[in-house]
Short mmCIF file of C-alpha atoms in Angstrom, two decimals:
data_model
loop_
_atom_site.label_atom_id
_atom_site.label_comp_id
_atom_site.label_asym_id
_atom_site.label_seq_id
_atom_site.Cartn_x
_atom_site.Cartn_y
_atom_site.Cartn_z
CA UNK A 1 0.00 0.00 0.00
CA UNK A 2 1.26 3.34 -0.70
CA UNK A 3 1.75 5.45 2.31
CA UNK A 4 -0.66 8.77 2.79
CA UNK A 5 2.67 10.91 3.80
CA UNK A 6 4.13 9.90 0.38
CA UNK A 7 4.42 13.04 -1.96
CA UNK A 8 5.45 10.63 -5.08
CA UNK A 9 4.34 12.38 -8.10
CA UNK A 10 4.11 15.73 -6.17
CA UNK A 11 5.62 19.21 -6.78
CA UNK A 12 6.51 21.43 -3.93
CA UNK A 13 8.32 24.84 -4.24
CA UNK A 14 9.80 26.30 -0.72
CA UNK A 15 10.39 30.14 -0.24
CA UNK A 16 13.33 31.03 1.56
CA UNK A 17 14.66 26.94 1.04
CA UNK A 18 18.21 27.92 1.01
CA UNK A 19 19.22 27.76 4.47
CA UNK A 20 17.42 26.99 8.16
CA UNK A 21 14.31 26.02 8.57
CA UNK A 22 13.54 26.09 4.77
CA UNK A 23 16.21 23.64 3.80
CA UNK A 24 14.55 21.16 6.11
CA UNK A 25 11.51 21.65 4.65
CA UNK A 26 12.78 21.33 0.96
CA UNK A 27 14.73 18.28 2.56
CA UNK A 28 12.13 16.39 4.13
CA UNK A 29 9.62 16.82 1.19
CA UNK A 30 11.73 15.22 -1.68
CA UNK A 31 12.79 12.95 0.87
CA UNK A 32 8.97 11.39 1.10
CA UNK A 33 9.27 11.42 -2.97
CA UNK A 34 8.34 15.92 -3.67
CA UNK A 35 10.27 16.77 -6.85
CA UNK A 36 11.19 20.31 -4.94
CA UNK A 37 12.25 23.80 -6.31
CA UNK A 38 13.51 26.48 -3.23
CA UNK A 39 13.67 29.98 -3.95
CA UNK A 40 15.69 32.80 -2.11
CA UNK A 41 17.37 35.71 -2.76
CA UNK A 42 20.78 34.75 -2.81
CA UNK A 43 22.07 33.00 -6.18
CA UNK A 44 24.89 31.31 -3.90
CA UNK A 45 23.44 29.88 -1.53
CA UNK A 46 20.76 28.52 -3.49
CA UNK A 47 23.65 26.68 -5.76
CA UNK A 48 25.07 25.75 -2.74
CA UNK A 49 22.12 23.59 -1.40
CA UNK A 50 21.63 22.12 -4.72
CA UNK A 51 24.87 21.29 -4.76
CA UNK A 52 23.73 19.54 -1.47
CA UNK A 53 20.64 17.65 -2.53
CA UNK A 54 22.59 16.62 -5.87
CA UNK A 55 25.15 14.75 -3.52
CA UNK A 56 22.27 13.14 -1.41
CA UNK A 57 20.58 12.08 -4.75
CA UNK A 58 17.82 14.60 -5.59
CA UNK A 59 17.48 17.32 -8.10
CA UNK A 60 16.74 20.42 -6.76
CA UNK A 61 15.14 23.52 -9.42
CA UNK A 62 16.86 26.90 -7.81
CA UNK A 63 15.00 30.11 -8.16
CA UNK A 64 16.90 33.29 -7.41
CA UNK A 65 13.84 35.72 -6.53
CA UNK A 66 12.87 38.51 -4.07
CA UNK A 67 9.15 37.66 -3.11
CA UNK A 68 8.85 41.44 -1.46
CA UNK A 69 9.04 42.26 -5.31
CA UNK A 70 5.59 41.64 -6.88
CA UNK A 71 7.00 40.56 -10.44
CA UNK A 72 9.74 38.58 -8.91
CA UNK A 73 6.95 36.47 -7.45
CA UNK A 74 5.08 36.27 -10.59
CA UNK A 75 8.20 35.24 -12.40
CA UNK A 76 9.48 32.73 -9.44
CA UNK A 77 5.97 30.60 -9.96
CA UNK A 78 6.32 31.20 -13.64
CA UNK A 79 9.56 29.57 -13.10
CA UNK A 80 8.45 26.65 -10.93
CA UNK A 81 5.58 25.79 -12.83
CA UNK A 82 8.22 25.51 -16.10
CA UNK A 83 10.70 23.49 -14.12
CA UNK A 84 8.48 21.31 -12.32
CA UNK A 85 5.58 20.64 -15.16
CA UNK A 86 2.94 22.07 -11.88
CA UNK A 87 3.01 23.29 -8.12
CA UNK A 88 1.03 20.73 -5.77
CA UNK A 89 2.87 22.40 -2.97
CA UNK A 90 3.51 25.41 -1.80
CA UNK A 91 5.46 26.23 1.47
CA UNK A 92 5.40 29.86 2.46
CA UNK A 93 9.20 29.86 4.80
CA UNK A 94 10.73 32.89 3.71
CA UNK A 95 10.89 35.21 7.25
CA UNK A 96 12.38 38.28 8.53
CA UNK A 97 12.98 39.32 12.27
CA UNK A 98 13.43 42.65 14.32
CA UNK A 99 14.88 42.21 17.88
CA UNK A 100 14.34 45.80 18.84
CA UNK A 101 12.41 47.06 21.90
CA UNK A 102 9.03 49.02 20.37
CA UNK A 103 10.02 52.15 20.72
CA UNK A 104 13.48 51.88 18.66
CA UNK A 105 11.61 49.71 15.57
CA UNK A 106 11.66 52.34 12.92
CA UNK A 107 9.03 52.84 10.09
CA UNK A 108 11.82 50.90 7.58
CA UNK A 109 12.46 47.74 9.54
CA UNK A 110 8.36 47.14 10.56
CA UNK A 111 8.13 47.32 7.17
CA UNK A 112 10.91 45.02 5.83
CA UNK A 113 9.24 42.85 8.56
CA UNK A 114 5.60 42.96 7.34
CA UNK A 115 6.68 42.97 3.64
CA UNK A 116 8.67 39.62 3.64
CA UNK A 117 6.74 37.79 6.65
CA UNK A 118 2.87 39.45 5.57
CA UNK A 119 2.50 41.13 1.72
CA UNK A 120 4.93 38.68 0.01
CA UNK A 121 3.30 35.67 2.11
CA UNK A 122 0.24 36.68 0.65
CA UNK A 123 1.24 37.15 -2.98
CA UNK A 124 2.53 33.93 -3.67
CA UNK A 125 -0.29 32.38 -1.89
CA UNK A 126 -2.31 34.03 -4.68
CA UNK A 127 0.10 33.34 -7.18
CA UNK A 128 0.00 29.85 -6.29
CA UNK A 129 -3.60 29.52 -5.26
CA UNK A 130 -4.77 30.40 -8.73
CA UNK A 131 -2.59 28.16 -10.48
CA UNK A 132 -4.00 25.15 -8.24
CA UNK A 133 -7.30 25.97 -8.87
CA UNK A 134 -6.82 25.40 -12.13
CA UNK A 135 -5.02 22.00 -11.40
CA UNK A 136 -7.72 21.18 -9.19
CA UNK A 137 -6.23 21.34 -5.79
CA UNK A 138 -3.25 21.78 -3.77
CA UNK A 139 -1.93 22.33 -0.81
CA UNK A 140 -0.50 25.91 0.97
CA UNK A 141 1.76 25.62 4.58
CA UNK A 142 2.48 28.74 5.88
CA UNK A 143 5.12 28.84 8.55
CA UNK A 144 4.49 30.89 11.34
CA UNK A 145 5.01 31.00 14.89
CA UNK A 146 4.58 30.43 18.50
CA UNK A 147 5.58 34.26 18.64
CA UNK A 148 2.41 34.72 16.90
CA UNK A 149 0.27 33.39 19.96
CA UNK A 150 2.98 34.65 22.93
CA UNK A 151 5.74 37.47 23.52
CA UNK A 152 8.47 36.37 23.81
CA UNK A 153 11.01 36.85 26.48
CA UNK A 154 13.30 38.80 27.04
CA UNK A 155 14.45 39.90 23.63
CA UNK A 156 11.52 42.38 22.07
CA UNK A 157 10.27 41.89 18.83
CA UNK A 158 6.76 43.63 18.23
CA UNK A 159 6.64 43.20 14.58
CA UNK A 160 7.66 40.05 13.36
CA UNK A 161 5.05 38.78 16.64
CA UNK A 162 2.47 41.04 15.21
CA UNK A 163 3.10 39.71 11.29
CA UNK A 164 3.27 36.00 12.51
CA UNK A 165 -0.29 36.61 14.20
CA UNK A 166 -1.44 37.98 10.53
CA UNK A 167 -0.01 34.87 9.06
CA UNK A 168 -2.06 32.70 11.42
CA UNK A 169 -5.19 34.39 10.76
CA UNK A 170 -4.42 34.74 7.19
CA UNK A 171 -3.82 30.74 6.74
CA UNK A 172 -7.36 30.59 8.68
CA UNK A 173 -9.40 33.20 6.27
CA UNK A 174 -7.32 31.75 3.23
CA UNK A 175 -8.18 27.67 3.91
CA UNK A 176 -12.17 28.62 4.64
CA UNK A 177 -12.10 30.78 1.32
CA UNK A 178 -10.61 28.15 -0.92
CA UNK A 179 -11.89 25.16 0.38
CA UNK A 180 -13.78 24.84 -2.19
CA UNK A 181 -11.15 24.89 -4.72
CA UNK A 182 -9.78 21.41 -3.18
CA UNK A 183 -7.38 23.66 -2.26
CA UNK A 184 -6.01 23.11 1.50
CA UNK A 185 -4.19 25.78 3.40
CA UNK A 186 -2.74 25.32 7.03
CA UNK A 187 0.48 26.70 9.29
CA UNK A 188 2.84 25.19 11.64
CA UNK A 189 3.82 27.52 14.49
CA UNK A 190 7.60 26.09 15.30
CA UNK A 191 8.91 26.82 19.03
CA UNK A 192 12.70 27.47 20.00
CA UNK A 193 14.48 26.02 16.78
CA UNK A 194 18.32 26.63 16.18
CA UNK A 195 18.51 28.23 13.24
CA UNK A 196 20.72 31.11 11.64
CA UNK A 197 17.77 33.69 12.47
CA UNK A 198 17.51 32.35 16.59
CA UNK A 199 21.05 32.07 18.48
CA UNK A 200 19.11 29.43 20.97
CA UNK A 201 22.41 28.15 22.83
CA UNK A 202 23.39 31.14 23.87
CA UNK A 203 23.69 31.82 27.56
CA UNK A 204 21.52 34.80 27.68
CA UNK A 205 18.45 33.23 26.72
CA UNK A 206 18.60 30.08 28.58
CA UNK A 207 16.34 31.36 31.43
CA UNK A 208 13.06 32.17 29.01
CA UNK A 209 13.75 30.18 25.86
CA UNK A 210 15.14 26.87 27.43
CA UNK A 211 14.04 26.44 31.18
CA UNK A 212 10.23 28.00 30.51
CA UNK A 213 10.03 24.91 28.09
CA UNK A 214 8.91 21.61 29.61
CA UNK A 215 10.94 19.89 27.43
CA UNK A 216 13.86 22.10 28.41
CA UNK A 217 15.08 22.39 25.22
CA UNK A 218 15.58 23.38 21.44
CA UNK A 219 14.45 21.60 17.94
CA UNK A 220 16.46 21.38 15.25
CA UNK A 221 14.80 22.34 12.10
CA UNK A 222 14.76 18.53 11.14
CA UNK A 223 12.13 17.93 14.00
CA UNK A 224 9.83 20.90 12.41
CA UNK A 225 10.36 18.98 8.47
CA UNK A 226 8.05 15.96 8.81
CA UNK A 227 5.03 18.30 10.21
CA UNK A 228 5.46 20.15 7.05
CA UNK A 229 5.53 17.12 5.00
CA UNK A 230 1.87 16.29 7.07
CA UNK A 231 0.99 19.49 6.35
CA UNK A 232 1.42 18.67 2.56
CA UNK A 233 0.66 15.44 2.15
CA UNK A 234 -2.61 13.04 1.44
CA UNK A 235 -2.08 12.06 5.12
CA UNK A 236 -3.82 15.62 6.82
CA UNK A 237 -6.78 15.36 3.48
CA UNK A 238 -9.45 16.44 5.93
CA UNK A 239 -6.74 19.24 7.74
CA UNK A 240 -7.32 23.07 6.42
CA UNK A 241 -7.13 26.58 7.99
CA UNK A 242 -5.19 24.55 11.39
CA UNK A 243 -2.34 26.37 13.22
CA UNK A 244 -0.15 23.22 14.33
CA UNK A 245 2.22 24.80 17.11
CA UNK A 246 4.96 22.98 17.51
CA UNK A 247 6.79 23.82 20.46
CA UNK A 248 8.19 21.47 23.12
CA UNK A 249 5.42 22.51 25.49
CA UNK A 250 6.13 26.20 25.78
CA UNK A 251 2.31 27.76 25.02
CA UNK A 252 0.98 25.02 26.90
CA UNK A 253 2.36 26.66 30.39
#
């Protein structure tokens, strides 16, 4: 029997798949059978973790695109659709982050913040929404955040909180919408993971991000992949508009 978390035969294209949490993702998904394309900004980096997938035996399509520039996101599904033949899969990663108290965030940096995390979230969930309701389906994860249900501690970060709580509510008004496009959208809300963007073993934030979290510790971005792959696969069919926080514990205290 073939197994409902298989993505054989599947397309999936990851935003911000070069590095972190977003290589994971495009990891895990060709790794239950996804042919994947990742797109990011930097040309580099994304030859670098084809590079990577080519040595573990899978052929990665690299986009170089900046999804805060509407054309660039036309042109990066344009680009995916060519290179992968469709998009079943679409897996909204690419984030930005202010640790700034409120009242030094300027005008600039809440909006690099809501631009990349919010507005470009949004257009290539259009982009790729109307291309799989042609197709007949598809499936949309957003990632978001525990920060989007809590404030965090004791670093301050008011706007990428604020745009993760839009993301939430956004996957919610977005899945209701389109359900009746077979199309299927849902988030993961990822805890404490050590990543380039979250310095998690440093001393400083053992206190609040480590002890507060019953399973007094970090993830690694591999233990956020295979809720993704869920997320995206035949095996969460009768899952839309869910936020599935993933956390070690720490919003259930």
């Amino acid at each position: 029997m073939t197994s409902p978390f298989s993505l054989e035969g599947k397309t999936a294209l990851v935003t911000g798949g070069n590095q972190g949490l977003g290589r994971a993702f495009a990891f895990g998904l060709a790794e239950a059978g996804a042919r994947v394309a990742i797109a990011g900004r930097s040309e580099p980096r994304n030859a670098a973790i084809v590079a990577e997938a080519r040595g573990a035996g899978y052929e990665f399509l690299a986009i170089t695109a900046d999804i805060t520039d509407d054309e660039q996101v036309t042109e990066m599904m344009g680009s995916a659709i060519d290179g992968l033949g469709r998009v079943d899969v679409l897996v909204n990663n690419a984030g930005a982050c202010i640790h700034k108290p409120s009242f030094e965030v300027t005008d600039q940096e809440w909006d690099a913040v809501w631009d990349l995390n919010v507005r470009a979230l949004w257009k290539a969930s259009i982009a790729a929404g109307t291309h799989m309701r042609e197709l007949g389906g598809g499936s949309i994860v957003n990632i978001g955040s525990m920060s989007g249900l809590i404030v965090n501690r004791p670093q301050w970060q008011p706007a990428y909180n604020a745009s993760k709580a839009a993301v939430h509510h956004l996957t919610k008004s977005l899945a209701v919408e389109w359900a009746p496009y077979n199309i299927r959208v849902n988030a993961v809300a990822p805890g404490y993971v050590k990543t380039e963007m979250t310095p998690v073993d440093q001393p400083e934030f053992t206190r609040y991000w480590i002890e507060d979290a019953p399973q007094q510790r970090f993830a690694l971005p591999e233990e956020i992949a295979p809720s993704v792959v869920f997320l995206a696969s035949g095996a969460s069919s009768f899952v839309t508009g869910s936020i599935l926080v993933i956390d070690g514990g720490y919003t259930a205290v």
